[in-house]
Coordinates of C-alpha atoms in Angstrom, one line a residue:
M21 CA 198.2 37.7 106.1
R22 CA 196.5 41.0 105.7
S23 CA 196.1 41.3 109.5
A24 CA 199.9 40.7 110.0
R25 CA 200.7 43.2 107.3
G26 CA 198.4 45.8 108.9
S27 CA 200.0 45.2 112.3
W28 CA 203.5 45.8 111.0
R29 CA 202.3 48.9 109.1
A30 CA 200.7 50.2 112.4
L31 CA 204.0 49.6 114.2
G32 CA 205.8 51.5 111.5
I33 CA 203.4 54.4 111.9
V34 CA 204.0 54.6 115.6
R35 CA 207.8 54.5 115.0
V36 CA 207.6 57.4 112.6
L37 CA 205.6 59.4 115.1
L38 CA 208.2 58.7 117.7
R39 CA 211.0 59.6 115.3
H40 CA 209.5 63.1 114.9
R41 CA 208.7 63.5 118.6
L42 CA 205.0 63.3 118.1
D43 CA 204.3 60.8 120.8
A44 CA 202.5 63.6 122.7
L45 CA 199.6 63.1 120.2
L46 CA 199.0 59.7 121.7
E47 CA 199.1 60.7 125.4
G48 CA 196.0 59.8 127.3
T49 CA 195.4 56.7 125.0
A50 CA 196.0 53.1 125.7
V51 CA 198.7 53.0 123.0
G52 CA 200.5 55.9 124.7
G53 CA 201.1 53.9 127.8
W54 CA 203.1 51.3 125.8
L55 CA 205.3 53.7 123.7
W56 CA 208.3 53.3 126.1
L57 CA 208.8 49.8 124.6
L58 CA 209.6 51.3 121.2
K59 CA 211.6 54.3 122.2
P60 CA 214.9 52.4 122.7
I61 CA 214.8 51.1 119.1
T62 CA 213.6 54.3 117.4
R63 CA 216.1 56.8 116.1
R64 CA 215.1 60.4 116.5
A65 CA 214.9 62.5 113.4
S66 CA 217.5 65.3 113.1
A67 CA 214.9 68.1 113.0
T68 CA 213.0 67.4 116.3
D69 CA 213.4 71.0 117.4
L70 CA 210.9 72.2 114.8
P71 CA 207.3 73.3 115.7
R72 CA 204.9 70.4 116.1
G73 CA 202.9 71.2 113.1
Q74 CA 206.0 71.1 110.9
R75 CA 207.1 67.8 112.5
L76 CA 203.6 66.3 111.8
R77 CA 203.8 67.4 108.1
L78 CA 207.3 65.8 107.8
A79 CA 206.0 62.6 109.4
L80 CA 203.1 62.3 107.0
Q81 CA 205.4 62.9 104.1
E82 CA 207.6 60.1 105.3
L83 CA 204.7 57.7 105.7
G84 CA 203.8 58.0 102.0
P85 CA 201.4 59.4 99.5
I86 CA 198.2 58.2 101.0
F87 CA 199.0 59.8 104.3
V88 CA 199.9 63.0 102.4
K89 CA 196.4 62.9 101.0
F90 CA 195.1 62.1 104.5
G91 CA 196.9 65.2 105.9
Q92 CA 195.5 67.4 103.1
V93 CA 191.9 66.3 103.9
L94 CA 192.5 66.7 107.6
S95 CA 193.8 70.2 107.1
T96 CA 190.2 71.2 106.0
R97 CA 188.9 70.1 109.5
R98 CA 189.8 73.3 111.3
D99 CA 187.1 72.5 113.7
L100 CA 189.2 69.6 115.0
L101 CA 192.8 70.8 114.6
P102 CA 194.8 73.6 116.4
P103 CA 195.5 76.5 114.0
D104 CA 199.3 75.7 113.8
M105 CA 198.7 72.1 112.7
A106 CA 196.0 73.1 110.2
E107 CA 198.2 75.7 108.6
E108 CA 201.2 73.3 108.2
L109 CA 199.0 70.4 106.9
S110 CA 197.6 72.8 104.2
L111 CA 201.2 73.1 102.9
L112 CA 201.5 69.4 102.1
Q113 CA 202.5 68.9 98.5
D114 CA 201.0 65.9 96.7
R115 CA 204.0 65.1 94.7
V116 CA 205.6 61.6 94.5
A117 CA 208.1 59.8 92.3
P118 CA 206.5 59.1 88.8
F119 CA 206.0 55.6 87.6
P120 CA 207.5 54.6 84.2
G121 CA 206.0 56.0 81.0
E122 CA 205.7 52.6 79.5
V123 CA 203.5 51.5 82.4
A124 CA 201.4 54.6 81.8
R125 CA 201.0 53.8 78.1
A126 CA 199.9 50.3 79.0
R127 CA 197.3 51.5 81.5
V128 CA 195.9 54.0 79.0
E129 CA 195.5 51.2 76.4
A130 CA 193.9 49.0 79.0
G131 CA 191.6 51.7 80.2
L132 CA 190.5 52.8 76.7
G133 CA 190.6 49.4 75.0
R134 CA 192.6 50.6 72.0
P135 CA 196.3 50.8 71.0
I136 CA 198.0 54.1 71.9
E137 CA 198.8 54.7 68.2
T138 CA 195.1 54.8 67.3
L139 CA 194.3 57.2 70.2
F140 CA 197.1 59.7 69.8
T141 CA 199.7 60.8 67.2
D142 CA 202.1 61.5 70.0
F143 CA 202.3 60.5 73.7
E144 CA 205.1 61.7 75.9
N145 CA 206.6 59.1 78.2
T146 CA 207.9 61.7 80.7
P147 CA 205.0 62.9 82.8
L148 CA 204.2 66.6 83.3
A149 CA 203.2 66.0 86.9
S150 CA 203.0 63.0 89.3
A151 CA 200.8 62.8 92.4
S152 CA 199.7 60.1 94.8
I153 CA 196.5 59.1 92.9
A154 CA 197.5 59.7 89.3
Q155 CA 200.0 61.2 86.9
V156 CA 199.6 63.4 83.8
H157 CA 201.2 63.0 80.4
A158 CA 201.2 65.4 77.4
A159 CA 199.8 64.0 74.1
R160 CA 198.4 65.1 70.8
L161 CA 195.1 63.9 69.1
H162 CA 195.0 62.9 65.4
D163 CA 193.3 66.2 64.6
G164 CA 196.4 68.1 65.9
R165 CA 194.9 69.3 69.2
E166 CA 197.1 69.2 72.3
V167 CA 195.8 67.3 75.3
V168 CA 196.8 66.1 78.7
V169 CA 196.1 62.5 79.7
K170 CA 195.6 61.7 83.4
V171 CA 196.1 58.0 84.3
L172 CA 195.7 56.3 87.7
R173 CA 198.8 54.9 89.4
P174 CA 199.1 51.1 89.3
G175 CA 197.9 49.3 92.4
I176 CA 196.5 52.5 93.9
R177 CA 193.0 51.0 94.6
Q178 CA 194.5 48.2 96.7
R179 CA 196.8 50.5 98.6
I180 CA 194.0 52.9 99.4
R181 CA 191.8 50.0 100.6
D182 CA 194.7 48.7 102.9
D183 CA 195.5 52.2 104.3
I184 CA 191.8 53.0 104.9
A185 CA 191.3 49.7 106.7
L186 CA 194.3 50.6 108.9
L187 CA 192.9 54.1 109.5
R188 CA 189.6 52.5 110.5
T189 CA 191.5 50.4 113.1
L190 CA 193.3 53.4 114.5
A191 CA 190.1 55.4 114.6
A192 CA 188.4 52.6 116.5
L193 CA 191.3 52.7 119.0
A194 CA 190.9 56.5 119.3
D195 CA 187.2 56.1 119.8
R196 CA 187.8 53.6 122.5
H197 CA 190.7 55.1 124.4
H198 CA 191.1 58.8 123.6
P199 CA 189.8 61.2 126.3
S200 CA 188.4 63.6 123.7
A201 CA 187.0 60.9 121.4
E202 CA 183.5 62.5 121.3
K203 CA 185.0 65.7 120.0
I204 CA 187.4 64.2 117.6
R205 CA 184.8 61.8 116.0
A206 CA 187.6 59.8 114.4
Q207 CA 185.4 57.4 112.4
E208 CA 183.6 60.4 110.8
V209 CA 187.0 61.9 109.8
V210 CA 188.1 58.6 108.2
S211 CA 184.8 58.3 106.4
E212 CA 185.3 61.8 104.9
I213 CA 188.9 60.9 103.8
E214 CA 187.6 57.6 102.3
S215 CA 184.9 59.4 100.4
T216 CA 187.4 62.0 99.1
L217 CA 189.9 59.4 98.0
Y218 CA 187.4 57.1 96.3
A219 CA 185.9 60.1 94.5
E220 CA 189.4 61.0 93.1
L221 CA 189.8 57.4 91.9
D222 CA 186.9 57.8 89.5
L223 CA 188.3 59.9 86.7
Q224 CA 185.1 59.8 84.8
R225 CA 183.5 61.5 87.7
E226 CA 186.2 64.2 87.7
G227 CA 185.6 64.6 84.0
A228 CA 181.9 65.1 84.5
N229 CA 182.7 67.8 87.1
G230 CA 184.9 69.6 84.7
S231 CA 182.4 69.3 81.9
L232 CA 179.6 70.8 84.0
M233 CA 181.8 73.7 85.2
R234 CA 182.9 74.4 81.6
R235 CA 179.2 74.5 80.5
T236 CA 178.3 76.8 83.4
W237 CA 181.1 79.3 82.5
A238 CA 181.0 79.0 78.7
G239 CA 181.9 82.3 77.1
S240 CA 183.0 83.9 80.4
D241 CA 185.7 86.5 80.6
E242 CA 186.4 85.5 84.2
L243 CA 187.0 81.8 84.2
Y244 CA 188.0 79.3 81.6
V245 CA 187.6 75.5 82.0
P246 CA 189.3 73.1 79.6
E247 CA 187.3 70.7 77.4
V248 CA 186.9 67.0 78.3
F249 CA 187.4 64.5 75.4
W250 CA 185.0 61.7 76.3
T251 CA 186.0 59.5 73.4
H252 CA 189.5 59.3 75.1
S253 CA 188.3 59.0 78.7
S254 CA 187.1 56.3 81.1
E255 CA 187.1 55.6 84.9
S256 CA 190.9 55.2 84.9
V257 CA 191.9 57.6 82.1
L258 CA 190.9 61.2 81.6
T259 CA 191.9 63.3 78.5
M260 CA 191.4 67.0 78.6
E261 CA 192.4 70.0 76.5
R262 CA 195.9 71.2 77.3
V263 CA 196.0 74.7 78.7
R264 CA 198.9 77.0 79.6
G265 CA 199.0 79.6 82.2
I266 CA 200.8 81.0 85.3
P267 CA 200.0 79.6 88.8
S268 CA 198.0 82.2 90.6
D269 CA 200.6 82.6 93.4
D270 CA 203.5 83.3 91.0
V271 CA 203.5 87.1 91.6
E272 CA 206.8 87.7 89.8
A273 CA 205.7 85.9 86.6
L274 CA 202.3 87.7 86.7
D275 CA 204.1 91.1 87.0
A276 CA 206.5 90.1 84.2
A277 CA 203.5 89.3 82.0
G278 CA 201.9 92.7 82.7
I279 CA 198.8 91.2 84.4
D280 CA 196.7 93.6 86.4
R281 CA 196.9 91.8 89.8
K282 CA 194.3 94.0 91.5
A283 CA 191.7 93.3 88.9
L284 CA 192.6 89.6 89.1
A285 CA 192.3 89.4 92.9
A286 CA 188.8 91.1 92.8
R287 CA 187.7 88.8 90.0
G288 CA 188.8 85.7 92.0
V289 CA 186.5 86.6 94.9
R290 CA 183.6 87.3 92.6
V291 CA 184.1 84.0 90.8
F292 CA 184.1 82.0 94.0
Y293 CA 180.9 83.6 95.4
T294 CA 179.2 83.2 92.0
Q295 CA 180.1 79.5 92.0
V296 CA 178.8 78.9 95.5
F297 CA 175.6 81.0 95.4
R298 CA 174.6 81.1 91.7
D299 CA 175.8 77.7 90.4
N300 CA 175.8 75.8 93.7
F301 CA 178.9 74.0 92.3
F302 CA 182.3 75.2 93.4
H303 CA 185.9 74.1 92.8
A304 CA 186.8 72.8 96.3
D305 CA 190.5 72.3 95.7
A306 CA 191.3 75.9 94.7
H307 CA 194.9 76.2 95.6
A308 CA 197.4 78.0 93.3
G309 CA 198.5 74.7 91.6
N310 CA 194.9 74.2 90.3
I311 CA 194.0 77.8 89.6
W312 CA 196.1 79.4 86.8
V313 CA 196.0 82.8 85.0
D314 CA 195.5 82.9 81.2
L315 CA 198.7 83.9 79.4
D316 CA 196.9 85.5 76.5
P317 CA 198.6 89.0 75.9
A318 CA 195.2 90.5 75.0
R319 CA 194.0 89.9 78.6
K320 CA 196.6 91.9 80.5
D321 CA 194.0 94.4 81.6
N322 CA 191.1 91.9 81.7
P323 CA 192.7 88.8 83.2
R324 CA 191.0 85.5 83.3
F325 CA 191.5 82.4 85.6
I326 CA 191.9 78.9 84.3
A327 CA 190.6 76.0 86.5
I328 CA 192.1 72.5 86.4
D329 CA 191.8 69.3 88.4
F330 CA 188.1 68.8 89.3
G331 CA 188.5 65.8 91.6
I332 CA 187.0 67.7 94.5
V333 CA 184.0 69.9 94.0
G334 CA 181.4 71.2 96.5
Q335 CA 177.7 71.6 96.6
L336 CA 175.3 72.7 99.3
T337 CA 171.7 71.9 99.9
R338 CA 169.4 74.7 99.0
R339 CA 168.6 75.2 102.6
D340 CA 172.3 75.5 103.7
Q341 CA 172.9 77.7 100.7
Y342 CA 170.2 80.1 101.7
Y343 CA 171.1 80.2 105.4
L344 CA 174.8 80.6 104.5
A345 CA 174.1 83.6 102.2
E346 CA 171.8 85.1 104.9
N347 CA 174.6 84.6 107.5
F348 CA 177.1 86.4 105.3
M349 CA 174.6 89.3 104.8
A350 CA 174.0 89.5 108.5
I351 CA 177.8 89.6 109.1
F352 CA 178.1 92.5 106.6
Q353 CA 175.4 94.3 108.5
R354 CA 176.8 93.4 111.9
D355 CA 173.4 91.9 112.9
Y356 CA 174.6 89.5 115.6
R357 CA 171.0 88.6 116.7
R358 CA 170.2 87.6 113.2
I359 CA 173.3 85.4 112.9
A360 CA 172.3 83.6 116.1
E361 CA 168.7 83.1 114.9
L362 CA 169.9 81.8 111.5
H363 CA 172.1 79.2 113.1
V364 CA 169.1 77.8 115.0
E365 CA 166.7 78.1 112.0
A366 CA 169.1 76.2 109.8
G367 CA 169.2 73.3 112.2
W368 CA 172.9 73.7 112.7
M369 CA 172.3 74.2 116.4
P370 CA 169.7 72.7 118.8
A371 CA 166.5 74.7 119.3
T372 CA 167.1 74.6 123.1
V373 CA 170.1 77.0 122.8
R374 CA 169.6 80.4 124.3
I375 CA 169.6 83.0 121.5
D376 CA 170.9 85.8 123.8
E377 CA 173.9 83.7 124.8
L378 CA 174.7 82.8 121.2
E379 CA 174.3 86.4 120.2
A380 CA 176.8 87.5 122.8
A381 CA 179.3 84.8 121.7
T382 CA 178.9 85.9 118.1
R383 CA 179.5 89.5 119.0
A384 CA 182.6 88.6 120.9
V385 CA 184.0 86.9 117.7
C386 CA 183.0 89.5 115.2
E387 CA 183.5 92.9 116.9
P388 CA 187.4 92.7 117.1
Y389 CA 187.5 92.2 113.3
F390 CA 185.4 95.4 112.6
T391 CA 188.0 97.5 114.4
R392 CA 190.5 96.7 111.6
P393 CA 190.6 98.3 108.1
L394 CA 188.3 96.4 105.7
S395 CA 191.3 95.3 103.6
E396 CA 192.5 93.3 106.6
I397 CA 189.3 91.4 107.4
S398 CA 189.1 87.8 106.3
L399 CA 185.5 86.5 106.0
G400 CA 187.0 82.9 106.0
E401 CA 188.6 83.6 109.4
V402 CA 185.4 85.0 110.8
L403 CA 183.5 81.9 109.6
V404 CA 186.1 79.6 111.1
K405 CA 185.9 81.3 114.5
L406 CA 182.1 81.4 114.4
F407 CA 181.9 77.7 113.8
K408 CA 184.4 77.0 116.6
T409 CA 182.5 79.2 119.0
A410 CA 179.3 77.5 118.1
Q411 CA 180.8 74.1 118.8
R412 CA 180.3 74.9 122.5
Y413 CA 176.6 74.9 121.8
E414 CA 176.6 71.5 120.0
L415 CA 177.1 72.9 116.5
T416 CA 176.4 70.2 113.8
L417 CA 178.4 70.9 110.6
Q418 CA 178.0 69.1 107.3
P419 CA 181.2 68.1 105.5
Q420 CA 180.3 70.4 102.6
L421 CA 180.2 73.4 104.9
I422 CA 183.7 72.5 106.1
L423 CA 184.8 72.1 102.5
L424 CA 183.4 75.5 101.7
Q425 CA 185.2 77.1 104.7
K426 CA 188.5 75.6 103.6
T427 CA 188.0 76.8 100.0
L428 CA 187.0 80.3 101.2
L429 CA 190.3 80.5 103.1
N430 CA 192.2 79.4 100.0
I431 CA 190.5 82.0 97.8
E432 CA 191.1 84.8 100.3
G433 CA 194.7 83.7 100.7
V434 CA 195.4 83.9 96.9
G435 CA 193.4 87.2 96.7
R436 CA 195.5 88.9 99.4
L437 CA 198.7 87.6 97.9
L438 CA 197.7 89.2 94.5
D439 CA 196.5 92.4 96.2
P440 CA 197.4 92.9 99.8
K441 CA 194.8 95.7 100.1
L442 CA 191.9 93.7 98.6
D443 CA 188.6 94.5 100.3
I444 CA 187.0 91.1 100.1
W445 CA 183.8 92.4 101.7
A446 CA 183.3 95.1 99.1
E447 CA 183.7 92.5 96.3
A448 CA 181.6 89.8 97.8
R449 CA 178.6 91.8 99.0
P450 CA 177.3 93.1 95.6
V451 CA 177.5 89.5 94.2
L452 CA 175.6 88.1 97.1
E453 CA 172.9 90.8 97.0
K454 CA 172.4 90.4 93.2
I455 CA 172.2 86.6 93.5
L456 CA 169.8 86.7 96.4
R457 CA 167.5 89.2 94.6
E458 CA 167.4 87.0 91.5
R459 CA 167.1 83.8 93.5
Y460 CA 164.1 84.9 95.6
S461 CA 162.4 87.3 93.1
P462 CA 158.7 86.8 92.3
A463 CA 159.6 85.7 88.8
T464 CA 162.0 83.0 90.1
L465 CA 159.5 81.7 92.7
G466 CA 156.8 81.6 90.0
N467 CA 159.1 79.5 87.8
E468 CA 159.8 77.1 90.7
F469 CA 156.0 76.8 91.3
R470 CA 155.4 76.1 87.6
K471 CA 158.0 73.3 87.6
R472 CA 156.4 71.7 90.7
L473 CA 152.8 72.1 89.5
P474 CA 152.6 68.8 87.6
E475 CA 153.8 67.0 90.8
L476 CA 151.2 68.8 92.9
I477 CA 148.4 68.1 90.4
T478 CA 149.4 64.4 90.4
H479 CA 149.1 64.0 94.1
A480 CA 146.1 66.3 94.6
P481 CA 143.4 63.7 94.2
D482 CA 144.9 61.6 97.1
M483 CA 144.9 64.5 99.6
P484 CA 141.2 64.4 100.7
R485 CA 141.4 60.7 101.3
L486 CA 144.6 61.0 103.3
V487 CA 143.2 63.9 105.4
H488 CA 140.0 61.9 106.1
E489 CA 141.9 58.8 107.2
F490 CA 144.1 60.8 109.5
L491 CA 141.2 62.6 111.1
S492 CA 139.2 59.4 111.5
Q493 CA 142.1 57.7 113.3
Q494 CA 142.4 60.6 115.7
V495 CA 138.7 60.5 116.5
R496 CA 138.8 56.7 117.1
G497 CA 142.1 56.8 118.9
E498 CA 143.6 54.3 116.5
H499 CA 146.6 56.3 115.4
S500 CA 149.8 54.3 115.7
L501 CA 152.9 55.3 117.5
R502 CA 156.2 53.6 116.5
M503 CA 159.0 53.6 119.0
R504 CA 162.5 52.2 119.0
S505 CA 164.3 51.6 122.3
E506 CA 167.8 53.2 122.1
D507 CA 168.5 52.0 125.7
L508 CA 167.9 48.3 124.9
A509 CA 170.1 48.6 121.8
E510 CA 172.8 50.2 123.9
L511 CA 172.6 47.5 126.6
A512 CA 172.9 44.8 123.9
R513 CA 175.9 46.5 122.5
I514 CA 177.6 46.8 125.9
S515 CA 176.9 43.1 126.5
R516 CA 178.5 42.0 123.3
A517 CA 181.5 44.3 123.9
G518 CA 182.0 42.8 127.4
Q519 CA 182.0 39.3 126.0
R520 CA 184.5 40.2 123.4
Q521 CA 186.7 42.0 125.9
T522 CA 186.7 38.9 128.2
V523 CA 187.8 36.7 125.3
Y524 CA 190.6 39.0 124.3
A525 CA 191.7 39.3 128.0
I526 CA 191.9 35.5 128.4
L527 CA 193.8 35.2 125.1
G528 CA 196.2 38.0 126.1
T529 CA 196.9 36.3 129.5
G530 CA 197.5 33.0 127.8
L531 CA 199.9 34.5 125.2
M532 CA 201.7 36.4 128.0
I533 CA 202.3 33.2 129.9
V534 CA 203.5 31.5 126.8
A535 CA 205.9 34.3 126.1
A536 CA 207.2 34.2 129.7
V537 CA 207.8 30.4 129.6
L538 CA 209.6 30.6 126.2
Y539 CA 211.8 33.4 127.4
A540 CA 212.6 31.7 130.7
L541 CA 213.4 28.4 129.0
E542 CA 215.6 30.2 126.4
A543 CA 213.7 28.7 123.5
G544 CA 215.9 28.1 120.5
G545 CA 215.6 29.5 116.9
P546 CA 216.1 33.0 115.6
Q547 CA 216.3 35.9 118.1
F548 CA 215.4 39.6 118.1
M549 CA 217.5 41.9 120.3
G550 CA 218.5 38.9 122.5
I551 CA 214.9 37.7 122.8
P552 CA 213.7 34.4 121.2
A553 CA 211.6 35.3 118.2
A554 CA 208.8 32.9 119.3
A555 CA 208.7 34.7 122.7
A556 CA 208.6 38.1 121.0
I557 CA 205.8 37.1 118.7
A558 CA 203.8 35.7 121.6
G559 CA 204.4 38.9 123.5
L560 CA 203.3 41.1 120.6
G561 CA 200.2 39.0 120.3
A562 CA 199.5 39.4 124.0
F563 CA 200.0 43.2 123.6
G564 CA 197.5 43.3 120.7
A565 CA 194.9 41.2 122.7
F566 CA 195.2 43.4 125.7
L567 CA 194.7 46.5 123.6
A568 CA 191.5 44.9 122.1
A569 CA 190.3 44.1 125.6
W570 CA 190.9 47.6 126.9
P571 CA 187.4 49.0 127.9
R572 CA 185.9 52.0 126.1
R573 CA 185.7 55.3 128.0

């Protein structure tokens, strides 16, 4: 039953792609060769003369909320998408029709195990906001404090499971048939989307993210994070302090409130770099809807940001954090040789790459930017182009680095909207220099050594014995070498795939013969476009079997 539902859903996706004239995305694949069968029964959308990125955005919106979320996550993968598509997908709005307030009340009671009257003195049935994963309601605690209650949509877990399973199937087809499968790495993209969606399903995890960020920025004049009420939160319900502010892209409202936009823009850049390199914990969904500006009249000349929605946060390994900071400093100093060396030292690129070639490619990316005024230079754009250039040399990027790149572009976009003449480099460089001085100062290194000293002392007695055993094995020639044959594993995989393809090919041939016989004999029963339904079902089954039997490239 689930397989049949998935097949119809896949057919519906292809029809939506055809409606928006996006069949070119499937050219060169096995599916693309069969699209002509669906074109006669697919009505074109009225706006097919729009750019392809816009048509893709409209198609994802038509497919539903999970595919909107898929598009948002995919927009962060600028290493895979053309710029026009990435820009359009970043505009996707995660807004869907709300579910009834009575259902939300029931889900809050089920999630917290108490009647709504014992939890809140007031709970508004009309939601403040509704998205694909959850919706938010205003409420009031018994002590009078205003809060917002975030509750998961009913049935969302099952829907995500079904759509992820379908995306896995489509990714397998892309891996098998797409000419650029190795570059696209479809299964990795789906895994990233799956990880992001399941992380957003755990509201307790989101609350923990917000709680940590609030503690990190406690008492700050630059960023305010609302309080989490753990007594009123669980995996499916999150209750937080209600805050009020102006979305950071609402320039007219900011001007009307008398906010110093230049000071605000500079502060936003400093907050981001501090989160990444001081805290190693940054808000990774930092669009204007999640970053507000405090409305307190006393803060007109000293504006403060308010962060909300902590479903997606980013962290880097200490190694990546160090090398990224060093890369930024090398970019500031236009030291292209150092940038090339750092990419290799970090393990982002193979050690076999020629440093002089990578240096020349880096210079070609960066030099055109330095001919512009500093206020027009985007560090995010430089980073995106550096990563794209390095892909030619087998660049290996971790998902968190891609998340950082996307967040940096968001922050710079908001900063330039607030202050078109913002010199991002001038604001970021002092922050980086200060953090690096503190991070790698003798005092900090001494503290790190003291923290690890008990571990070193614990293992110290074993060291002489381990060294003696190793040297003895070398002298006697008894050291062991463990090997795993990748070639044998690959041959076994090819053999299994060949057997499976043979079975599917035989099945497809049989079903095709059945379909032809039923059509020729004009089998009775219901019909679909003049074709007996039984023959049509057999033909679709044959089509599916032939697709499964199609050899990998």
